[in-house]
mmCIF file of C-alpha atoms and ligand atoms in Angstrom:
data_model
loop_
_atom_site.group_PDB
_atom_site.id
_atom_site.type_symbol
_atom_site.label_atom_id
_atom_site.label_comp_id
_atom_site.label_asym_id
_atom_site.label_seq_id
_atom_site.Cartn_x
_atom_site.Cartn_y
_atom_site.Cartn_z
ATOM 1 C CA UNK I 1 31.574 -22.388 36.242
ATOM 2 C CA UNK I 2 29.937 -23.365 39.308
ATOM 3 C CA UNK I 3 32.614 -23.406 42.343
ATOM 4 C CA UNK I 4 33.661 -26.035 44.801
ATOM 5 C CA UNK I 5 30.390 -27.530 45.960
ATOM 6 C CA UNK I 6 28.889 -28.897 42.657
ATOM 7 C CA UNK I 7 31.654 -30.679 41.078
ATOM 8 C CA UNK I 8 29.898 -34.261 40.883
ATOM 9 C CA UNK I 9 27.248 -33.425 37.905
ATOM 10 C CA UNK I 10 25.645 -36.835 36.769
ATOM 11 C CA UNK I 11 23.909 -36.521 33.580
ATOM 12 C CA UNK I 12 21.155 -38.657 32.392
ATOM 13 C CA UNK I 13 19.499 -39.139 28.665
ATOM 14 C CA UNK I 14 16.442 -40.600 30.328
ATOM 15 C CA UNK I 15 15.631 -41.343 34.109
ATOM 16 C CA UNK I 16 12.352 -41.782 36.028
ATOM 17 C CA UNK I 17 12.941 -39.044 38.351
ATOM 18 C CA UNK I 18 16.297 -37.016 39.179
ATOM 19 C CA UNK I 19 14.787 -36.591 42.697
ATOM 20 C CA UNK I 20 14.080 -40.313 43.090
ATOM 21 C CA UNK I 21 17.689 -41.109 42.107
ATOM 22 C CA UNK I 22 19.171 -38.564 44.418
ATOM 23 C CA UNK I 23 17.202 -39.731 47.214
ATOM 24 C CA UNK I 24 18.436 -43.316 46.725
ATOM 25 C CA UNK I 25 21.941 -41.704 46.518
ATOM 26 C CA UNK I 26 21.444 -40.200 49.979
ATOM 27 C CA UNK I 27 20.253 -43.305 51.492
ATOM 28 C CA UNK I 28 23.509 -44.913 50.189
ATOM 29 C CA UNK I 29 25.462 -42.052 51.836
ATOM 30 C CA UNK I 30 26.226 -39.916 49.076
ATOM 31 C CA UNK I 31 27.810 -36.449 50.162
ATOM 32 C CA UNK I 32 26.375 -32.850 50.055
ATOM 33 C CA UNK I 33 26.530 -31.380 46.388
ATOM 34 C CA UNK I 34 25.844 -34.211 44.020
ATOM 35 C CA UNK I 35 23.668 -32.915 40.969
ATOM 36 C CA UNK I 36 21.567 -35.034 38.835
ATOM 37 C CA UNK I 37 20.321 -33.539 35.521
ATOM 38 C CA UNK I 38 18.258 -35.237 32.901
ATOM 39 C CA UNK I 39 17.109 -34.643 29.286
ATOM 40 C CA UNK I 40 13.933 -36.492 29.949
ATOM 41 C CA UNK I 41 12.099 -37.779 32.846
ATOM 42 C CA UNK I 42 9.692 -40.718 32.521
ATOM 43 C CA UNK I 43 7.941 -40.064 36.007
ATOM 44 C CA UNK I 44 8.840 -36.442 36.737
ATOM 45 C CA UNK I 45 7.189 -35.714 40.088
ATOM 46 C CA UNK I 46 5.482 -32.766 41.284
ATOM 47 C CA UNK I 47 4.419 -32.183 44.968
ATOM 48 C CA UNK I 48 1.702 -34.347 46.470
ATOM 49 C CA UNK I 49 1.883 -36.968 43.886
ATOM 50 C CA UNK I 50 1.417 -34.780 41.049
ATOM 51 C CA UNK I 51 3.455 -35.147 37.645
ATOM 52 C CA UNK I 52 5.864 -32.665 36.169
ATOM 53 C CA UNK I 53 5.639 -32.514 32.474
ATOM 54 C CA UNK I 54 8.586 -31.800 30.131
ATOM 55 C CA UNK I 55 9.259 -33.175 26.511
ATOM 56 C CA UNK I 56 12.661 -34.681 26.072
ATOM 57 C CA UNK I 57 15.830 -32.130 25.534
ATOM 58 C CA UNK I 58 13.889 -28.915 25.982
ATOM 59 C CA UNK I 59 13.871 -28.078 29.590
ATOM 60 C CA UNK I 60 15.919 -27.979 32.750
ATOM 61 C CA UNK I 61 15.158 -30.950 34.996
ATOM 62 C CA UNK I 62 17.759 -31.004 37.803
ATOM 63 C CA UNK I 63 18.026 -32.061 41.541
ATOM 64 C CA UNK I 64 20.935 -31.347 43.931
ATOM 65 C CA UNK I 65 21.577 -33.363 47.126
ATOM 66 C CA UNK I 66 22.049 -31.006 50.079
ATOM 67 C CA UNK I 67 23.060 -31.749 53.472
ATOM 68 C CA UNK I 68 22.691 -28.193 55.073
ATOM 69 C CA UNK I 69 23.552 -27.178 58.455
ATOM 70 C CA UNK I 70 19.924 -26.105 59.387
ATOM 71 C CA UNK I 71 17.771 -26.857 62.236
ATOM 72 C CA UNK I 72 14.748 -28.881 61.092
ATOM 73 C CA UNK I 73 12.130 -26.103 61.227
ATOM 74 C CA UNK I 74 14.300 -24.081 58.977
ATOM 75 C CA UNK I 75 15.233 -26.793 56.246
ATOM 76 C CA UNK I 76 12.550 -25.348 53.991
ATOM 77 C CA UNK I 77 14.848 -22.462 53.399
ATOM 78 C CA UNK I 78 16.913 -25.114 51.187
ATOM 79 C CA UNK I 79 14.336 -25.086 48.449
ATOM 80 C CA UNK I 80 13.703 -21.521 48.581
ATOM 81 C CA UNK I 81 17.263 -20.600 47.921
ATOM 82 C CA UNK I 82 17.121 -23.047 45.029
ATOM 83 C CA UNK I 83 14.200 -20.899 43.737
ATOM 84 C CA UNK I 84 16.130 -17.719 44.325
ATOM 85 C CA UNK I 85 19.080 -19.151 42.272
ATOM 86 C CA UNK I 86 16.913 -20.178 39.637
ATOM 87 C CA UNK I 87 15.332 -16.557 39.556
ATOM 88 C CA UNK I 88 18.853 -15.109 39.371
ATOM 89 C CA UNK I 89 19.883 -17.557 36.474
ATOM 90 C CA UNK I 90 16.893 -16.277 34.437
ATOM 91 C CA UNK I 91 17.851 -12.638 34.844
ATOM 92 C CA UNK I 92 21.556 -13.668 34.130
ATOM 93 C CA UNK I 93 20.987 -15.663 31.089
ATOM 94 C CA UNK I 94 17.897 -14.233 29.546
ATOM 95 C CA UNK I 95 17.294 -10.668 31.329
ATOM 96 C CA UNK I 96 14.006 -11.889 32.627
ATOM 97 C CA UNK I 97 12.680 -10.759 36.100
ATOM 98 C CA UNK I 98 10.656 -13.544 37.522
ATOM 99 C CA UNK I 99 8.451 -13.428 40.588
ATOM 100 C CA UNK I 100 8.170 -16.193 43.210
ATOM 101 C CA UNK I 101 4.888 -17.464 44.375
ATOM 102 C CA UNK I 102 5.658 -18.373 48.233
ATOM 103 C CA UNK I 103 7.209 -20.548 48.977
ATOM 104 C CA UNK I 104 8.895 -21.458 45.677
ATOM 105 C CA UNK I 105 7.112 -21.555 42.360
ATOM 106 C CA UNK I 106 8.694 -19.169 39.813
ATOM 107 C CA UNK I 107 6.240 -17.214 37.905
ATOM 108 C CA UNK I 108 6.450 -15.209 34.663
ATOM 109 C CA UNK I 109 5.222 -11.682 34.236
ATOM 110 C CA UNK I 110 1.489 -12.564 33.901
ATOM 111 C CA UNK I 111 1.651 -15.110 36.762
ATOM 112 C CA UNK I 112 1.868 -18.193 34.761
ATOM 113 C CA UNK I 113 4.290 -20.806 36.127
ATOM 114 C CA UNK I 114 7.942 -21.160 34.766
ATOM 115 C CA UNK I 115 9.247 -23.354 37.161
ATOM 116 C CA UNK I 116 8.322 -25.599 40.311
ATOM 117 C CA UNK I 117 10.304 -27.054 43.032
ATOM 118 C CA UNK I 118 10.282 -30.281 45.050
ATOM 119 C CA UNK I 119 11.951 -30.746 47.957
ATOM 120 C CA UNK I 120 11.992 -34.273 49.759
ATOM 121 C CA UNK I 121 14.051 -35.978 52.220
ATOM 122 C CA UNK I 122 14.552 -35.174 55.950
ATOM 123 C CA UNK I 123 12.752 -31.887 55.774
ATOM 124 C CA UNK I 124 10.759 -32.760 59.063
ATOM 125 C CA UNK I 125 13.924 -33.680 60.769
ATOM 126 C CA UNK I 126 12.781 -37.287 61.952
ATOM 127 C CA UNK I 127 14.988 -40.282 62.415
ATOM 128 C CA UNK I 128 15.308 -42.808 59.652
ATOM 129 C CA UNK I 129 15.400 -40.644 56.698
ATOM 130 C CA UNK I 130 18.049 -40.684 53.987
ATOM 131 C CA UNK I 131 20.638 -38.511 55.984
ATOM 132 C CA UNK I 132 20.393 -40.588 59.130
ATOM 133 C CA UNK I 133 20.462 -43.851 57.358
ATOM 134 C CA UNK I 134 23.670 -42.805 56.042
ATOM 135 C CA UNK I 135 24.933 -41.748 59.167
ATOM 136 C CA UNK I 136 25.509 -38.133 57.901
ATOM 137 C CA UNK I 137 23.976 -34.752 58.280
ATOM 138 C CA UNK I 138 20.111 -34.901 57.272
ATOM 139 C CA UNK I 139 19.676 -35.016 53.524
ATOM 140 C CA UNK I 140 17.348 -32.683 51.531
ATOM 141 C CA UNK I 141 17.060 -33.272 47.807
ATOM 142 C CA UNK I 142 15.567 -30.374 46.078
ATOM 143 C CA UNK I 143 14.546 -30.695 42.359
ATOM 144 C CA UNK I 144 13.719 -27.846 40.097
ATOM 145 C CA UNK I 145 11.959 -28.238 36.567
ATOM 146 C CA UNK I 146 12.438 -24.976 34.688
ATOM 147 C CA UNK I 147 10.477 -24.563 31.505
ATOM 148 C CA UNK I 148 13.378 -23.366 29.217
ATOM 149 C CA UNK I 149 12.284 -23.990 25.641
ATOM 150 C CA UNK I 150 9.003 -25.653 26.254
ATOM 151 C CA UNK I 151 6.342 -24.424 25.691
ATOM 152 C CA UNK I 152 7.649 -22.556 22.744
ATOM 153 C CA UNK I 153 4.036 -21.310 22.090
ATOM 154 C CA UNK I 154 0.615 -21.856 24.084
ATOM 155 C CA UNK I 155 -0.144 -24.391 21.459
ATOM 156 C CA UNK I 156 2.532 -26.885 22.563
ATOM 157 C CA UNK I 157 0.854 -27.316 26.008
ATOM 158 C CA UNK I 158 -1.783 -30.045 26.927
ATOM 159 C CA UNK I 159 -5.261 -28.634 27.605
ATOM 160 C CA UNK I 160 -4.880 -28.570 31.351
ATOM 161 C CA UNK I 161 -1.475 -26.325 31.378
ATOM 162 C CA UNK I 162 -2.893 -23.573 28.854
ATOM 163 C CA UNK I 163 -3.130 -20.307 30.706
ATOM 164 C CA UNK I 164 -1.060 -21.643 33.680
ATOM 165 C CA UNK I 165 2.385 -22.653 32.242
ATOM 166 C CA UNK I 166 4.990 -20.544 30.418
ATOM 167 C CA UNK I 167 8.720 -20.795 29.568
ATOM 168 C CA UNK I 168 11.751 -18.819 29.604
ATOM 169 C CA UNK I 169 11.774 -18.988 25.787
ATOM 170 C CA UNK I 170 8.014 -17.639 25.653
ATOM 171 C CA UNK I 171 8.764 -14.778 28.146
ATOM 172 C CA UNK I 172 12.311 -13.709 26.357
ATOM 173 C CA UNK I 173 10.800 -13.968 22.883
ATOM 174 C CA UNK I 174 13.885 -16.247 21.876
ATOM 175 C CA UNK I 175 15.290 -19.835 22.744
ATOM 176 C CA UNK I 176 17.571 -20.000 25.838
ATOM 177 C CA UNK I 177 20.446 -22.354 26.292
ATOM 178 C CA UNK I 178 19.532 -24.714 29.159
ATOM 179 C CA UNK I 179 23.032 -25.543 29.892
ATOM 180 C CA UNK I 180 23.705 -21.755 30.579
ATOM 181 C CA UNK I 181 20.834 -21.656 32.865
ATOM 182 C CA UNK I 182 22.004 -24.610 34.786
ATOM 183 C CA UNK I 183 25.475 -23.152 35.078
ATOM 184 C CA UNK I 184 24.078 -19.842 36.298
ATOM 185 C CA UNK I 185 21.834 -21.526 38.672
ATOM 186 C CA UNK I 186 24.664 -23.562 40.434
ATOM 187 C CA UNK I 187 26.861 -20.531 40.293
ATOM 188 C CA UNK I 188 24.300 -18.427 42.085
ATOM 189 C CA UNK I 189 23.359 -21.116 44.413
ATOM 190 C CA UNK I 190 26.732 -21.676 46.027
ATOM 191 C CA UNK I 191 26.898 -18.485 48.026
ATOM 192 C CA UNK I 192 23.275 -18.744 48.909
ATOM 193 C CA UNK I 193 23.769 -21.989 50.563
ATOM 194 C CA UNK I 194 26.726 -20.662 52.410
ATOM 195 C CA UNK I 195 24.448 -18.149 53.684
ATOM 196 C CA UNK I 196 22.238 -20.676 55.281
ATOM 197 C CA UNK I 197 24.787 -21.559 57.724
ATOM 198 C CA UNK I 198 24.483 -18.274 59.869
ATOM 199 C CA UNK I 199 21.609 -16.356 61.223
ATOM 200 C CA UNK I 200 22.426 -12.962 59.370
ATOM 201 C CA UNK I 201 22.948 -15.111 56.221
ATOM 202 C CA UNK I 202 19.447 -16.604 56.565
ATOM 203 C CA UNK I 203 17.913 -13.296 57.222
ATOM 204 C CA UNK I 204 19.637 -12.080 53.965
ATOM 205 C CA UNK I 205 18.035 -15.076 51.883
ATOM 206 C CA UNK I 206 14.677 -14.463 53.562
ATOM 207 C CA UNK I 207 14.856 -10.781 52.563
ATOM 208 C CA UNK I 208 15.513 -11.754 49.021
ATOM 209 C CA UNK I 209 12.713 -14.147 49.177
ATOM 210 C CA UNK I 210 10.367 -11.229 50.494
ATOM 211 C CA UNK I 211 11.517 -8.985 47.652
ATOM 212 C CA UNK I 212 10.866 -11.359 44.972
ATOM 213 C CA UNK I 213 7.654 -12.661 46.464
ATOM 214 C CA UNK I 214 4.765 -11.708 44.362
ATOM 215 C CA UNK I 215 2.255 -13.496 46.955
ATOM 216 C CA UNK I 216 2.652 -10.431 49.058
ATOM 217 C CA UNK I 217 -0.250 -7.952 48.931
ATOM 218 C CA UNK I 218 -2.760 -10.530 47.270
ATOM 219 C CA UNK I 219 -5.657 -12.175 48.942
ATOM 220 C CA UNK I 220 -4.801 -15.969 49.565
ATOM 221 C CA UNK I 221 -6.360 -19.135 50.689
ATOM 222 C CA UNK I 222 -4.009 -21.078 52.919
ATOM 223 C CA UNK I 223 -4.749 -24.803 52.846
ATOM 224 C CA UNK I 224 -3.229 -26.828 55.715
ATOM 225 C CA UNK I 225 -3.349 -30.613 56.232
ATOM 226 C CA UNK I 226 -6.679 -30.360 58.157
ATOM 227 C CA UNK I 227 -7.974 -26.731 57.927
ATOM 228 C CA UNK I 228 -7.751 -23.586 55.918
ATOM 229 C CA UNK I 229 -8.007 -19.838 56.204
ATOM 230 C CA UNK I 230 -8.176 -16.778 54.215
ATOM 231 C CA UNK I 231 -6.412 -13.405 54.304
ATOM 232 C CA UNK I 232 -4.086 -11.019 52.728
ATOM 233 C CA UNK I 233 -0.426 -12.098 52.437
ATOM 234 C CA UNK I 234 1.603 -9.243 54.180
ATOM 235 C CA UNK I 235 5.207 -10.421 54.861
ATOM 236 C CA UNK I 236 7.890 -12.974 54.788
ATOM 237 C CA UNK I 237 9.728 -13.398 58.178
ATOM 238 C CA UNK I 238 13.380 -13.645 58.561
ATOM 239 C CA UNK I 239 12.988 -17.415 58.798
ATOM 240 C CA UNK I 240 10.991 -17.420 55.365
ATOM 241 C CA UNK I 241 7.539 -17.928 56.769
ATOM 242 C CA UNK I 242 4.804 -16.189 55.146
ATOM 243 C CA UNK I 243 2.569 -13.894 57.427
ATOM 244 C CA UNK I 244 -1.154 -13.455 56.505
ATOM 245 C CA UNK I 245 -3.319 -10.803 57.862
ATOM 246 C CA UNK I 246 -6.855 -12.506 58.536
ATOM 247 C CA UNK I 247 -8.494 -9.571 59.364
ATOM 248 C CA UNK I 248 -8.502 -10.185 63.214
ATOM 249 C CA UNK I 249 -5.131 -11.677 63.402
ATOM 250 C CA UNK I 250 -1.684 -12.245 61.933
ATOM 251 C CA UNK I 251 -0.963 -15.877 61.176
ATOM 252 C CA UNK I 252 2.485 -17.213 60.373
ATOM 253 C CA UNK I 253 2.675 -19.930 57.717
ATOM 254 C CA UNK I 254 5.340 -22.514 57.695
ATOM 255 C CA UNK I 255 6.224 -23.868 54.090
ATOM 256 C CA UNK I 256 6.361 -27.482 55.695
ATOM 257 C CA UNK I 257 2.858 -27.220 56.763
ATOM 258 C CA UNK I 258 1.057 -25.910 53.807
ATOM 259 C CA UNK I 259 -0.713 -27.982 51.178
ATOM 260 C CA UNK I 260 -1.021 -24.937 48.999
ATOM 261 C CA UNK I 261 -1.283 -21.214 48.953
ATOM 262 C CA UNK I 262 -3.854 -19.976 46.359
ATOM 263 C CA UNK I 263 -5.128 -16.376 45.451
ATOM 264 C CA UNK I 264 -8.444 -16.319 47.020
ATOM 265 C CA UNK I 265 -10.110 -13.781 44.420
HETATM 266 C C1 BT5 D 301 6.193 -28.631 41.247
HETATM 267 O O1 BT5 D 301 5.105 -29.392 41.784
HETATM 268 O O2 BT5 D 301 5.938 -27.560 40.993
HETATM 269 C C2 BT5 D 301 7.351 -29.196 41.480
HETATM 270 C C3 BT5 D 301 7.948 -29.602 40.158
HETATM 271 C C4 BT5 D 301 9.367 -30.290 40.414
HETATM 272 C C5 BT5 D 301 9.969 -30.812 39.143
HETATM 273 C C6 BT5 D 301 11.511 -31.266 39.361
HETATM 274 S S1 BT5 D 301 12.116 -31.823 37.638
HETATM 275 C C7 BT5 D 301 13.630 -32.228 38.406
HETATM 276 C C8 BT5 D 301 13.155 -32.806 39.739
HETATM 277 N N1 BT5 D 301 12.760 -34.322 39.585
HETATM 278 C C9 BT5 D 301 11.497 -34.664 39.725
HETATM 279 O O3 BT5 D 301 10.949 -35.665 39.527
HETATM 280 N N2 BT5 D 301 10.719 -33.510 40.093
HETATM 281 C C10 BT5 D 301 11.728 -32.530 40.151
HETATM 282 P P1 BT5 D 301 3.548 -28.733 41.897
HETATM 283 O O4 BT5 D 301 3.499 -27.503 42.666
HETATM 284 O O5 BT5 D 301 2.877 -30.014 42.587
HETATM 285 O O6 BT5 D 301 2.923 -28.690 40.262
HETATM 286 C C11 BT5 D 301 2.661 -29.861 39.523
HETATM 287 C C12 BT5 D 301 1.533 -29.255 38.863
HETATM 288 O O7 BT5 D 301 1.890 -28.355 37.879
HETATM 289 C C13 BT5 D 301 1.055 -30.494 37.883
HETATM 290 O O8 BT5 D 301 -0.285 -31.146 38.638
HETATM 291 C C14 BT5 D 301 0.442 -29.533 36.712
HETATM 292 O O9 BT5 D 301 -0.854 -28.959 36.841
HETATM 293 C C15 BT5 D 301 1.575 -28.527 36.476
HETATM 294 N N3 BT5 D 301 2.604 -28.706 35.561
HETATM 295 C C16 BT5 D 301 3.043 -30.045 35.086
HETATM 296 N N4 BT5 D 301 4.181 -29.803 34.410
HETATM 297 C C17 BT5 D 301 4.227 -28.374 34.193
HETATM 298 C C18 BT5 D 301 5.211 -27.612 33.649
HETATM 299 N N5 BT5 D 301 6.222 -28.133 33.022
HETATM 300 N N6 BT5 D 301 5.035 -26.132 33.771
HETATM 301 C C19 BT5 D 301 4.081 -25.609 34.387
HETATM 302 N N7 BT5 D 301 3.119 -26.420 35.182
HETATM 303 C C20 BT5 D 301 3.449 -27.723 35.190
#
């Protein structure tokens, strides 16, 4: 069972979005560690206004409210450790070794997406966010959608996700219990979050990210808000930033600054 941090787990049959729910809770002063999990989301969200698809009752749709002791530039480590805990859970429950596409998508063996992470809240560290309104430490809500049993096969997917999405079930070749995945995820997350409170702990988590990161060694196009560049992804720093060799120079990319990182070939 998950330890002391995640004792308040709120379950919903249907909700618009577990991230939206916890952001509202954070504004109202809810503490670190509240978890929201839903069978179905009517408006599941991805990044940049995109949608997250999942039929009712098949996948894990969960968000955690965190108030990490992290300086603003390092708060992107919170979603990174959620991705790492999810990868660990997939290994514990289904024996799968998943890669992480920097900064925090989980990919199956052939590069198709198994899970996506959405962090919202006081990531930039400004005043007036969900944490400061409540007078507490800044709040970061990290949601993860893990394709556990859907798709069972490619034919289940809408056309736009064929070839880009897969599930634990497809990868493992048998159904997977999503509540076991949730339990393993929260169990794995607790010590990783504790690590974020110290410099060596953060370096340990960044090193785990570097080891899991399948982006390294690949050609990438990095899209920032108002510019972009190409190069080879060569490293993840002790703060979790991506280093890209552009030929002439090494550029360090912050998770909070990127619109996306794509393979360039
Ligand atoms: C993400 O966005 O990958 C973040 C997804 C976070 C979902 C969780 S579920 C619990 C919590 N509550 C929420 O409301 N959200 C979080 P992004 O990188 O923008 O990817 C979205 C894109 O992935 C979509 O535009 C589709 O192309 C694709 N997509 C949608 N559903 C998918 C799925 N189930 N599996 C794989 N790809 C999907």
